[in-house]
Coordinates of C-alpha atoms in Angstrom, one line a residue:
X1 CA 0.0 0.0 0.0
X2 CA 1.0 3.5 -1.0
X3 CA 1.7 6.1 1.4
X4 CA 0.9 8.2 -1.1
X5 CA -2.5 7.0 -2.1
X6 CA -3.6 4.7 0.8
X7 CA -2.4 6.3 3.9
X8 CA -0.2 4.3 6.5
X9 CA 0.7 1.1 6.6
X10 CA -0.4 -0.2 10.1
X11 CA 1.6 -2.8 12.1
X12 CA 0.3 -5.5 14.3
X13 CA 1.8 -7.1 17.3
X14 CA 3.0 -10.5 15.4
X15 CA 4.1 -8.7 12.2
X16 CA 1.1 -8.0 10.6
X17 CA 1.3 -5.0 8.3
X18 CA -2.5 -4.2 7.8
X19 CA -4.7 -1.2 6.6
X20 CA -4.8 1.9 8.7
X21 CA -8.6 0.6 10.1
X22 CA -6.7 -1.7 11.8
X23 CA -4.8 0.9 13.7
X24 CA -8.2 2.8 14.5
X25 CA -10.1 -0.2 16.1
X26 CA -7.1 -0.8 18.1
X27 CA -7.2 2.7 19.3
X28 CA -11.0 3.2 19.7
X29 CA -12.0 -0.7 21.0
X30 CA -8.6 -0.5 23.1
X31 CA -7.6 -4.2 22.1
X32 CA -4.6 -5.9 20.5
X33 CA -5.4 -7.7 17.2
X34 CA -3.4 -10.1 15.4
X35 CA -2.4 -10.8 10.8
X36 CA -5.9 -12.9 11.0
X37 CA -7.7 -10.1 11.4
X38 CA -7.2 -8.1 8.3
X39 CA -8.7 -10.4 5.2
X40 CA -7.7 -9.7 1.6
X41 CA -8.9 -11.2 -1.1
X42 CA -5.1 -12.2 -1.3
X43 CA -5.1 -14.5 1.8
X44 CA -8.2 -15.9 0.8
X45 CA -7.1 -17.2 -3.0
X46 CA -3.6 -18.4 -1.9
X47 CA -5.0 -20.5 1.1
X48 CA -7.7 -22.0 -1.5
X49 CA -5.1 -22.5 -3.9
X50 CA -2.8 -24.2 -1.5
X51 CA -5.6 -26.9 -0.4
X52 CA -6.6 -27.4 -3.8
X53 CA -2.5 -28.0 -4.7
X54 CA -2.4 -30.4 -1.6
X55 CA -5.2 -32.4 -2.8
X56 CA -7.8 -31.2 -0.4
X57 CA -10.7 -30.8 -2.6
X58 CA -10.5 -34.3 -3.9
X59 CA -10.2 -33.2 -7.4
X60 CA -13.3 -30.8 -7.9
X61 CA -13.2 -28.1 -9.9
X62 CA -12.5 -25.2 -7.2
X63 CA -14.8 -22.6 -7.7
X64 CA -15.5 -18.8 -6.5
X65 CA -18.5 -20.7 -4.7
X66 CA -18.4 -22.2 -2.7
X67 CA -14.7 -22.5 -2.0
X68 CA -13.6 -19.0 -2.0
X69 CA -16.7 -18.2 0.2
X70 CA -16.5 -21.1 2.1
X71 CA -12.7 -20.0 3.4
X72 CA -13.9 -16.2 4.1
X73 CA -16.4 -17.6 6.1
X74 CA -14.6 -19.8 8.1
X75 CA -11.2 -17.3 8.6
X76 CA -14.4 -15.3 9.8
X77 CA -15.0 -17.8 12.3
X78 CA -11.9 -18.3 13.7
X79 CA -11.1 -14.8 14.1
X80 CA -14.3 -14.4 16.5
X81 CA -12.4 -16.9 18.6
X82 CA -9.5 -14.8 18.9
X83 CA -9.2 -12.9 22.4
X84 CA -8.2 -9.6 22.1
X85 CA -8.4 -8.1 25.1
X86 CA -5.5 -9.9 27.3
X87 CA -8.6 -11.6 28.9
X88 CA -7.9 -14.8 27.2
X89 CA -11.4 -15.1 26.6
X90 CA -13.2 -15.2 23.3
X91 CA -15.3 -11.7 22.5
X92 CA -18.9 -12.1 22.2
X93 CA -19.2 -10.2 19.3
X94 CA -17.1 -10.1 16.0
X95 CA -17.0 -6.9 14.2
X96 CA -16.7 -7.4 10.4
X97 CA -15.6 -4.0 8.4
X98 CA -16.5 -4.7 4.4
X99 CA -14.5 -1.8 3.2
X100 CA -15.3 -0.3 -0.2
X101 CA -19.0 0.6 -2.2
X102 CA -21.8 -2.1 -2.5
X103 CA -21.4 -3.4 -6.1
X104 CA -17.5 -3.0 -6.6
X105 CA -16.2 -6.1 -8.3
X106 CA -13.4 -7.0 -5.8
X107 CA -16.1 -7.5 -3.0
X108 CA -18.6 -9.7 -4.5
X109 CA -17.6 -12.9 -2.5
X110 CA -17.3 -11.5 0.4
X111 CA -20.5 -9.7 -0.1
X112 CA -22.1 -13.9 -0.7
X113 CA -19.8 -14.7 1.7
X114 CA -21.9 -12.9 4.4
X115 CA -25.2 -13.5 2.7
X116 CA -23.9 -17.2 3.4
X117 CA -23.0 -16.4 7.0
X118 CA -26.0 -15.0 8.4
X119 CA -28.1 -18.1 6.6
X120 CA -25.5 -20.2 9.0
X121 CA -25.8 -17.8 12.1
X122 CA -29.5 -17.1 12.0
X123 CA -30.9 -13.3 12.1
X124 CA -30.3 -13.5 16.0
X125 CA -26.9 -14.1 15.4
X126 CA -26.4 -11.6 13.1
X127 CA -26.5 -7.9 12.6
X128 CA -25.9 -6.0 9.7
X129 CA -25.1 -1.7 9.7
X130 CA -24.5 -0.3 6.5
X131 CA -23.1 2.7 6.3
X132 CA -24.2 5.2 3.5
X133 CA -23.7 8.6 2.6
X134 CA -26.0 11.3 2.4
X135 CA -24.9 14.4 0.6
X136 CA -26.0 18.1 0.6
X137 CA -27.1 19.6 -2.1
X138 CA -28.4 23.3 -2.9
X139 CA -27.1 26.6 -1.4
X140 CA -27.0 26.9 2.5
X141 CA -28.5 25.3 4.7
X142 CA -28.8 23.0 2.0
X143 CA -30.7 19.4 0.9
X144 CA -29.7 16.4 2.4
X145 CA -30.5 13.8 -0.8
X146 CA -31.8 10.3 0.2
X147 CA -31.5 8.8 -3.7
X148 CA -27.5 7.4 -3.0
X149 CA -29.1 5.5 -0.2
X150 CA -31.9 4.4 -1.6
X151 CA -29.9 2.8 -4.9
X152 CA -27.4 1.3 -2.3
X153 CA -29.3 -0.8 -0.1
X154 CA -31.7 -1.6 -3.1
X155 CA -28.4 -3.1 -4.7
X156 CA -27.3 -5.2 -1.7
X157 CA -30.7 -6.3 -1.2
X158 CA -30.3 -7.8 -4.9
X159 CA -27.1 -9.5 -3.8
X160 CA -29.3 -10.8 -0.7
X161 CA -28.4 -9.0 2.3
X162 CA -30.9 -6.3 4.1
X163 CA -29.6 -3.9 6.7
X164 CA -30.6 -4.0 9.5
X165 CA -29.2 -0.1 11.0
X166 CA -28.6 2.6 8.5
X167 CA -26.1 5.0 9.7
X168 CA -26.2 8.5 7.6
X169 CA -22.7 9.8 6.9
X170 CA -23.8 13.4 6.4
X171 CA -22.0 17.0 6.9
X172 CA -24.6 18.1 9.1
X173 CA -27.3 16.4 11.1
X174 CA -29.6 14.7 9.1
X175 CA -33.7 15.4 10.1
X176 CA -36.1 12.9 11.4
X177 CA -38.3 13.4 8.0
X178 CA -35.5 12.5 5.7
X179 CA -34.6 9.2 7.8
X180 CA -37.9 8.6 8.1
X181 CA -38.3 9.1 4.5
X182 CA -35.1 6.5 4.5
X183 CA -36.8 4.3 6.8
X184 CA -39.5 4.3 4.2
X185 CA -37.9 3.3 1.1
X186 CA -35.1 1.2 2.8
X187 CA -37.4 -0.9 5.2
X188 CA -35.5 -0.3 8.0
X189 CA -37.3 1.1 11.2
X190 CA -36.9 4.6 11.7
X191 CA -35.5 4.3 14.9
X192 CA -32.6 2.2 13.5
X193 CA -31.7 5.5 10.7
X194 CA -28.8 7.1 12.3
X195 CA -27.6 10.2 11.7
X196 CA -23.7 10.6 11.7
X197 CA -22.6 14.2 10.7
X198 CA -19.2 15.6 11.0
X199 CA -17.9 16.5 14.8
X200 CA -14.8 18.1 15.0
X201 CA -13.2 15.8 17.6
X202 CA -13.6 11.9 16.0
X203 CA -12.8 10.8 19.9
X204 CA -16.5 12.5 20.2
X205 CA -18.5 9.6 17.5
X206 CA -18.5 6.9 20.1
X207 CA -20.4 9.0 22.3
X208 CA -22.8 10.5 19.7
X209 CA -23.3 6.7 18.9
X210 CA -24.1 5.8 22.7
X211 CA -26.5 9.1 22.9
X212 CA -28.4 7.7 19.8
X213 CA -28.7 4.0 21.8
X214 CA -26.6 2.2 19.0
X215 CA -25.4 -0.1 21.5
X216 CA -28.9 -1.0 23.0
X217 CA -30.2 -1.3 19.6
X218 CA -28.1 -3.9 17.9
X219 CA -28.2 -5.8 21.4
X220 CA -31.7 -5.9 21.2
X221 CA -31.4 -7.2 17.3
X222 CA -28.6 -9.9 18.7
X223 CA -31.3 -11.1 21.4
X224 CA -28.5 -9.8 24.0
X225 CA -29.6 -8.6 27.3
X226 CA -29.0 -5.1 27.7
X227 CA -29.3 -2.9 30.9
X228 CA -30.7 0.0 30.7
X229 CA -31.0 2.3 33.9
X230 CA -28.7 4.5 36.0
X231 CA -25.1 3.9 35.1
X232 CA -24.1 2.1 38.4
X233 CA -28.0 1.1 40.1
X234 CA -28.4 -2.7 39.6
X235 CA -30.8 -2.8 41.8
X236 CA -33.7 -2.9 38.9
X237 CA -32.9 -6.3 37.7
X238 CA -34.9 -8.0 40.0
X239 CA -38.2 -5.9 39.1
X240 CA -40.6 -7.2 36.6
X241 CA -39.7 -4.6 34.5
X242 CA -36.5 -6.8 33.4
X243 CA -37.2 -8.1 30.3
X244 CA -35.7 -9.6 27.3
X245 CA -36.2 -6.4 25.3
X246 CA -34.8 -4.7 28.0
X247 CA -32.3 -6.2 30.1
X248 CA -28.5 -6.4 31.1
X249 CA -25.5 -7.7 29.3
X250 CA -22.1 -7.5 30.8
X251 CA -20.5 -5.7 28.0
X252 CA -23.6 -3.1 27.7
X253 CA -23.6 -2.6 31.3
X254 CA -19.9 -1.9 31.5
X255 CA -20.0 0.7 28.0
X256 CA -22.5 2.3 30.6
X257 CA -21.0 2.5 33.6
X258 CA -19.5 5.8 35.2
X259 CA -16.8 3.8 36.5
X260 CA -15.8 2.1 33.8
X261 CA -14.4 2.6 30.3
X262 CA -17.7 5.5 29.0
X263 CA -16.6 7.8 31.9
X264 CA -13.1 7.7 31.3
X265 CA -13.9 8.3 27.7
X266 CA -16.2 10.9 28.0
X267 CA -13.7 13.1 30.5
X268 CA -11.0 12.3 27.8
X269 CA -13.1 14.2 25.4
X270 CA -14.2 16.6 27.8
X271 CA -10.3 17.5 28.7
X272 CA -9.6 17.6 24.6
X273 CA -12.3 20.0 24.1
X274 CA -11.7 22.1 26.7
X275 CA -7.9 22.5 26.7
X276 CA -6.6 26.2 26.3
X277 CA -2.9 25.9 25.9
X278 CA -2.1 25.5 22.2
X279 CA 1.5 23.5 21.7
X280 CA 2.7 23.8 17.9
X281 CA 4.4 20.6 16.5
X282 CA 6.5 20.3 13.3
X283 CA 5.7 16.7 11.8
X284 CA 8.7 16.9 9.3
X285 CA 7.9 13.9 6.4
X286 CA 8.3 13.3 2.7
X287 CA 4.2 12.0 2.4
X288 CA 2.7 14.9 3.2
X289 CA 0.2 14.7 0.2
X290 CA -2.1 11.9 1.8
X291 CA -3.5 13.4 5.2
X292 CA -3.7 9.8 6.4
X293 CA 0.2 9.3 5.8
X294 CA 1.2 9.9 9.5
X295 CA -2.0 8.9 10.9
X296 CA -0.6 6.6 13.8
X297 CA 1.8 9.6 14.6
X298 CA -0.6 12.6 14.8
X299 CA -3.4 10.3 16.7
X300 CA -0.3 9.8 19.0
X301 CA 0.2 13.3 19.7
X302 CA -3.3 14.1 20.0
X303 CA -3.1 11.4 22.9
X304 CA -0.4 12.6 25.0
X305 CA -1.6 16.2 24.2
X306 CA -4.8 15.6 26.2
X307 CA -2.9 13.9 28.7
X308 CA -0.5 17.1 29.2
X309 CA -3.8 19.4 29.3
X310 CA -2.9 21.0 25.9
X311 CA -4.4 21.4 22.4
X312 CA -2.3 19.8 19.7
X313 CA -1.7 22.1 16.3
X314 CA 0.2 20.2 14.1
X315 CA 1.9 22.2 11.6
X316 CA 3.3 19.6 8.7
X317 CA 6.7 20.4 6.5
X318 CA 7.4 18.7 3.7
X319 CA 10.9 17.3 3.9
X320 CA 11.9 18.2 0.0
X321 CA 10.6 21.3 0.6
X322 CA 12.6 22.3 3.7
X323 CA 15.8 20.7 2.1
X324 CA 15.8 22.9 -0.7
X325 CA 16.0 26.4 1.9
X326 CA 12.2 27.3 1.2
X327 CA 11.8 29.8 3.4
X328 CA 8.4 29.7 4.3
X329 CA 9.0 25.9 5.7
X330 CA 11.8 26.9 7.8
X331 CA 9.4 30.1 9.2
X332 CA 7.0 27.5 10.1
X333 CA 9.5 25.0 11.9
X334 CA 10.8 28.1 14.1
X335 CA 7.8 28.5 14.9
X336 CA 7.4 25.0 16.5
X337 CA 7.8 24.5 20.3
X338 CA 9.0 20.8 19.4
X339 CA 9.9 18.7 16.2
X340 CA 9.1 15.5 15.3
X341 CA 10.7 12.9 12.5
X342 CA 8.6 10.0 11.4
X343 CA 9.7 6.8 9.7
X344 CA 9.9 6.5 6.0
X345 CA 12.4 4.7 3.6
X346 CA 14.4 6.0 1.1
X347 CA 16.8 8.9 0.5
X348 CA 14.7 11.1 -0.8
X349 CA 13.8 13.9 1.4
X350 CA 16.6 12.9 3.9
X351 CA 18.6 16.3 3.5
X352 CA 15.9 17.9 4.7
X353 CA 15.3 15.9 7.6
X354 CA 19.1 15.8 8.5
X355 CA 18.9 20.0 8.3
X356 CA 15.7 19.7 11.0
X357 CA 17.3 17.5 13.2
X358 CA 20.5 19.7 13.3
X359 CA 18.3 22.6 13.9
X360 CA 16.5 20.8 17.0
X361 CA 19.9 19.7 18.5
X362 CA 21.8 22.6 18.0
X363 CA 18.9 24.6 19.0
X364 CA 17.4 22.6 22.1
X365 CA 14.4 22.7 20.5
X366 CA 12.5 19.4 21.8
X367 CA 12.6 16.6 19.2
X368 CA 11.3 12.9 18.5
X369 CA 13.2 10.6 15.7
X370 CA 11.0 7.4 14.9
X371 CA 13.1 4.5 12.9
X372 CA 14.3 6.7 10.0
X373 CA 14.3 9.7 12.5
X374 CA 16.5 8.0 14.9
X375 CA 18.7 6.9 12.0
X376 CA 19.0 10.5 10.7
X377 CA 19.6 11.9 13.5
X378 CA 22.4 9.4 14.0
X379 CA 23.7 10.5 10.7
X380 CA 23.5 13.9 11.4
X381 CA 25.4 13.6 14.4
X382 CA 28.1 11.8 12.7
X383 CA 28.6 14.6 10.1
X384 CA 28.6 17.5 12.5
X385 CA 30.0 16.2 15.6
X386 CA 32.1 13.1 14.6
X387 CA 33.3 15.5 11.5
X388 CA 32.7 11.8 9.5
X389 CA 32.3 13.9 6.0
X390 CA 29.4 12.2 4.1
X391 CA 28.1 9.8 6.9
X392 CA 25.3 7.8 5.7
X393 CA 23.0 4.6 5.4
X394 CA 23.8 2.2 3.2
X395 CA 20.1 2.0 2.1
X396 CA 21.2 6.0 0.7
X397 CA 24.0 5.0 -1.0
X398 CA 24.9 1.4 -1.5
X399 CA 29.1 2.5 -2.0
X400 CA 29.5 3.6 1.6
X401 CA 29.4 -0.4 3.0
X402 CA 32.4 -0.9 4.7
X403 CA 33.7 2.4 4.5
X404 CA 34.2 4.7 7.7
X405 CA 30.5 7.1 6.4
X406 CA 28.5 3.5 7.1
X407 CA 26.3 5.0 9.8
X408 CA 23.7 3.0 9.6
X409 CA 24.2 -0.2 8.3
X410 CA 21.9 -3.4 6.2
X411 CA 21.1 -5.7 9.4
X412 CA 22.7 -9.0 9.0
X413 CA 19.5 -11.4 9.3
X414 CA 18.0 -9.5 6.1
X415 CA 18.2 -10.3 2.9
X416 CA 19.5 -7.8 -0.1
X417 CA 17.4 -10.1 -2.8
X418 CA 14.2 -10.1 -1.9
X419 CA 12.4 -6.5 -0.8
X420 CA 8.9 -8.6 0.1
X421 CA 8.9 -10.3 3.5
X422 CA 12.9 -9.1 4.8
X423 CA 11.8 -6.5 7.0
X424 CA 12.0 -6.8 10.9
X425 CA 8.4 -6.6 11.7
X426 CA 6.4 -6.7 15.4
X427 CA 6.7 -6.1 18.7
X428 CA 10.2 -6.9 20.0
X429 CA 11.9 -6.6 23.8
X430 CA 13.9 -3.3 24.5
X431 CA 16.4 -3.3 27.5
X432 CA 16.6 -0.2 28.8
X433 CA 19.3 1.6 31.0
X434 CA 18.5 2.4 34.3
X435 CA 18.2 6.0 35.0
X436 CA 18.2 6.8 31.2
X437 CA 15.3 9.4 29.6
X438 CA 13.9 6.1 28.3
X439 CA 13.4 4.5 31.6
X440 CA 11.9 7.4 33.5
X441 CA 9.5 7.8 30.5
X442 CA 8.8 4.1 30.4
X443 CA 8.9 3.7 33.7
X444 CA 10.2 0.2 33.0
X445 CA 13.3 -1.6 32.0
X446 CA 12.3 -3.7 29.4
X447 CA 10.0 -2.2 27.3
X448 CA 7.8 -4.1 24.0
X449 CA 7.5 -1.9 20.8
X450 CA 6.5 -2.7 17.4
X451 CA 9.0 -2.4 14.5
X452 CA 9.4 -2.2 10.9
X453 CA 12.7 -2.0 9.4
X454 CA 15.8 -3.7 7.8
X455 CA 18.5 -1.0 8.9
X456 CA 20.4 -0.7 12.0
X457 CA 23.0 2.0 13.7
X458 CA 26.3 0.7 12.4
X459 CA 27.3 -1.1 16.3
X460 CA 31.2 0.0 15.2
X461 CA 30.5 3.6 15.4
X462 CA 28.4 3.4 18.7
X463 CA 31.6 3.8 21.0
X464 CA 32.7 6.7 19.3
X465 CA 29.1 8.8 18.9
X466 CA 29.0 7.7 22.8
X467 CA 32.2 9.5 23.5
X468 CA 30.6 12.8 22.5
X469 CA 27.7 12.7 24.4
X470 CA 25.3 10.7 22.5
X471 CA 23.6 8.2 24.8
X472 CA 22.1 4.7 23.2
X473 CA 20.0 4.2 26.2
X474 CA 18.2 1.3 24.7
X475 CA 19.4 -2.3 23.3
X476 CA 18.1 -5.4 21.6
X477 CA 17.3 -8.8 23.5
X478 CA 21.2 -10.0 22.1
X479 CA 22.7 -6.7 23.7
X480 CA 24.1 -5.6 20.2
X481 CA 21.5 -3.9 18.2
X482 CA 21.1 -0.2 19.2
X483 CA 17.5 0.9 19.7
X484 CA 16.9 4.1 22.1
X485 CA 19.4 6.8 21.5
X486 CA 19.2 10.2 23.9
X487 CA 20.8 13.4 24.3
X488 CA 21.6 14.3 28.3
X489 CA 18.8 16.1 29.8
X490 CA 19.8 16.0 33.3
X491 CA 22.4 19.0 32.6
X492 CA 21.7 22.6 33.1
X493 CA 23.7 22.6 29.8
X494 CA 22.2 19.4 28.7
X495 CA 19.3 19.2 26.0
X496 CA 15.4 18.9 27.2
X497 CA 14.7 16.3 24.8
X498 CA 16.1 14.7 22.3
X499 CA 15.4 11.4 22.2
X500 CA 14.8 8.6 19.1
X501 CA 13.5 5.0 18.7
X502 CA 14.2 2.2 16.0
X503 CA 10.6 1.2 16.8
X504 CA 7.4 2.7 15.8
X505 CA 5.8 3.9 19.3
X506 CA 2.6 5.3 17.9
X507 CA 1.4 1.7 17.1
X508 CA 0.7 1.3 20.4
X509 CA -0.8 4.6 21.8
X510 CA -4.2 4.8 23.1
X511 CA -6.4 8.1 23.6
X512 CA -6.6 6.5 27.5
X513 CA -2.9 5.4 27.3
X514 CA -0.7 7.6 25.6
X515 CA 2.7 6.8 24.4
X516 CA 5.6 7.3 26.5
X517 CA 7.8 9.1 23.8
X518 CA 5.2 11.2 23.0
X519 CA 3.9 12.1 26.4
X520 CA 7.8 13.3 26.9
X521 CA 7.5 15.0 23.6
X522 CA 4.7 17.2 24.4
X523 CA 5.8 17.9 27.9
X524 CA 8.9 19.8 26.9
X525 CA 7.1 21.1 24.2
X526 CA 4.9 22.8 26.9
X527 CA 8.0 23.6 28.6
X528 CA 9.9 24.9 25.9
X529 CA 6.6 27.4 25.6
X530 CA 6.5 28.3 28.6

């Protein structure tokens, strides 16, 4: 997937790299989800075609049906099975995301794949929200037309599946007479016609979706018992008022509950919303023409923003740009209170990057290096403190292996022939050193981070960037493979953060758990304001 045209690539615990949706149900649903549970047409034809190359089919002529369905249906089966939530226990409910518009080509068997599935499952068992979108149309306030939705859910009907909710992706709120009028023409109750319009805080659409009884709803379609009554009072559930349409289900009660995960959630919004301080972060990248190119990163910095009380305004510089002296990028990184480097590959764009992380370092301006980051700003340390002339990755420039300007190194285990499959991918153990940045921002000395690279600070050079100050705070599980790397903070002289990762921390932030690196980012950004 593109950077460029599909947004980030998301990585998973065990390797997985998966659409960004991945990435936002992990963020939103607070769990940890594994390869299984992003499905591509891809998986699905090389598993048939292995079976039928093993002989598993007996010799019949494998066919889009039922074999093709029959394997998304039961990779949708096992997933459900799947805990997620460090409980060890299976969820009751499995979430299925068909991406894309009813009638594209690529999706028709998984479109008869589900048709299949709720046959299997029953209608108790199974719950179907499509998701339409309802335009505007005329000068302002404008016309919200119903005719998109209409056409789309008389299309899947024809493939055999009927919504059961119909949630209106509009600009503004959509009226009760137009879902009504949707209702109507869609055969879906009117209570079960949702409006969706644009909020400016996406942390705020869960709780829109609670205040419009989504969850009570499709509980009361899946014959769950749902509780509805004062957050924390179970004394009701003994009354004759507890009924099937209206009673309590553990994961319902505890969406509900002030003391559980609605509250928190709610006073996370509420602190978003209402901070005043405004910190200014430079997010200096080469993919700054897809807004979703960064999106683990700036969801990240949202995160720790709340936690620090601040409001996050994220000011993006395009790393060609900067690199060739435009002036306007440079006015806008001064006027940052902290910098941040993301991970990339590539050299394109590096000379830019390299020029910003001088600028932080020299300037003690705060800064965060993520994989690429942290290997530029090894580089750039190199050049201008080292005085190694033309220090550089060999993924730059292939001529510098074995030669003194080898900052950053090809790891060993990797493999210069094949690009596909030769990256080092997941979450992998960090030792940290005690008293280090790393540690009193992890709070811990061995740490778990995702990663996804096949480059590496050259270990030769680490004794000799060490000797001038540059702390590698962090190491592998061997004890050889440089993965933290700090300036000294501790100082009066010293810088107030400079700080870089091999690993990609913003996999693994969460709106109610922010990432360490990032909550240390924005601190001293808030310091550096003040």
């Amino acid at each position: 997937m593109s950077p460029f045209e599909h947004g980030e690539c998301f990585v998973l615990d065990d390797g997985g790299e998966t659409d960004l949706d991945l990435g936002n149900y992990e963020r939103f649903l607070a769990v940890m989800l594994g390869s299984d549970s992003n499905l591509t047409t891809g998986k699905i034809y090389r598993k048939v075609i292995e079976k039928e190359r093993r002989g598993e089919y007996l010799g019949k002529t494998v066919q889009i049906i039922p074999h093709i369905t029959n394997e998304i249906m039961a990779r949708i089966e096992a997933v459900a099975t799947l805990p997620v939530d460090g409980s060890q226990e299976p969820p009751d409910i499995c979430m299925v995301e068909l991406g894309g518009t009813i009638g594209d080509i690529e999706s028709m068997p998984f479109v008869e794949a589900l048709r299949q599935l709720q046959h299997k499952a029953g209608p108790r068992n199974f719950c179907l929200v499509h998701v339409s979108m309802v335009p505007t149309v005329g000068p302002e306030p404008g016309e919200h037309k119903t005719k998109p939705t209409q056409h789309s859910v008389k299309e899947l009907r024809s493939l055999g599946l009927a919504p059961d909710f119909i949630v209106c992706r509009s600009k503004d709120r959509v009226s009760m007479p137009t879902r009504e009028k949707i209702a109507l023409f869609c055969n879906v109750p009117a209570e079960r016609v949702l409006s969706l319009y644009d909020v400016p805080n996406i942390y705020r659409v869960p709780i829109e979706m609670l205040d419009r009884n989504l969850d009570i709803l499709i509980s009361e379609q899946l014959n769950i018992r749902t509780y509805r009554g004062d957050d924390d009072d179970m004394s009701e559930k003994d009354s004759p008022d507890w009924t099937k349409k209206n009673t309590a289900m553990t994961s319902a009660l505890k969406l509900r509950s002030d003391s559980g995960f609605t509250h928190k959630w709610k006073d996370m919004v509420q602190r978003m919303e209402g901070a005043q301080n405004e910190v200014v972060i430079a997010l200096v990248g080469k993919y700054m023409a897809q807004a979703d190119s960064y999106l683990s990163v700036q969801s990240s910095l949202h995160h720790a923003c709340i936690a620090n009380d601040c409001r996050l305004k994220l000011v993006r510089i395009d790393s060609e740009l900067i690199g060739s002296g435009d002036e306007a990028s440079w006015a806008m990184l001064r006027s940052a209170h902290a910098i941040l480097v993301p991970g990339g590959f590539g050299d394109r764009g590096t000379a830019g990057k390299v020029a910003v992380i001088q600028y932080a370092r020299e300037q003690k301006v705060p800064f965060l290096g993520i994989c690429l980051g942290m290997q530029l700003a090894i580089i750039e340390f190199a050049r201008n403190v080292l005085n190694i002339t033309g220090a550089t990755s060999s993924e730059f420039d292939p001529t510098a292996v074995g030669t003194a300007k080898e900052a950053i190194i090809f790891m060993p285990e990797g493999s210069k022939d094949e690009m596909g499959g030769t990256m080092r991918l997941g979450s992998r153990a960090t030792t940290l050193s005690e008293g280090s940045l790393a540690h009193r921002l992890y709070g811990s000395l061995t740490i778990h981070e995702r990663h996804r690279h096949r480059y590496e600070v050259n270990p030769a050079l680490v004794p000799k960037l060490e000797a001038k100050g540059l702390r590698f705070s962090g190491v592998d599980d061997t004890g050889m493979r440089a993965e933290v790397v700090e300036l000294d903070d501790t100082s009066p002289d010293g810088h107030p953060f400079f700080f870089g990762l091999q690993a990609h921390p913003e996999y693994k932030s969460r709106p109610l758990q922010p990432s360490p690196p990032f909550l240390g980012l924005i601190r001293a950004a808030v310091e550096a304001k003040v």
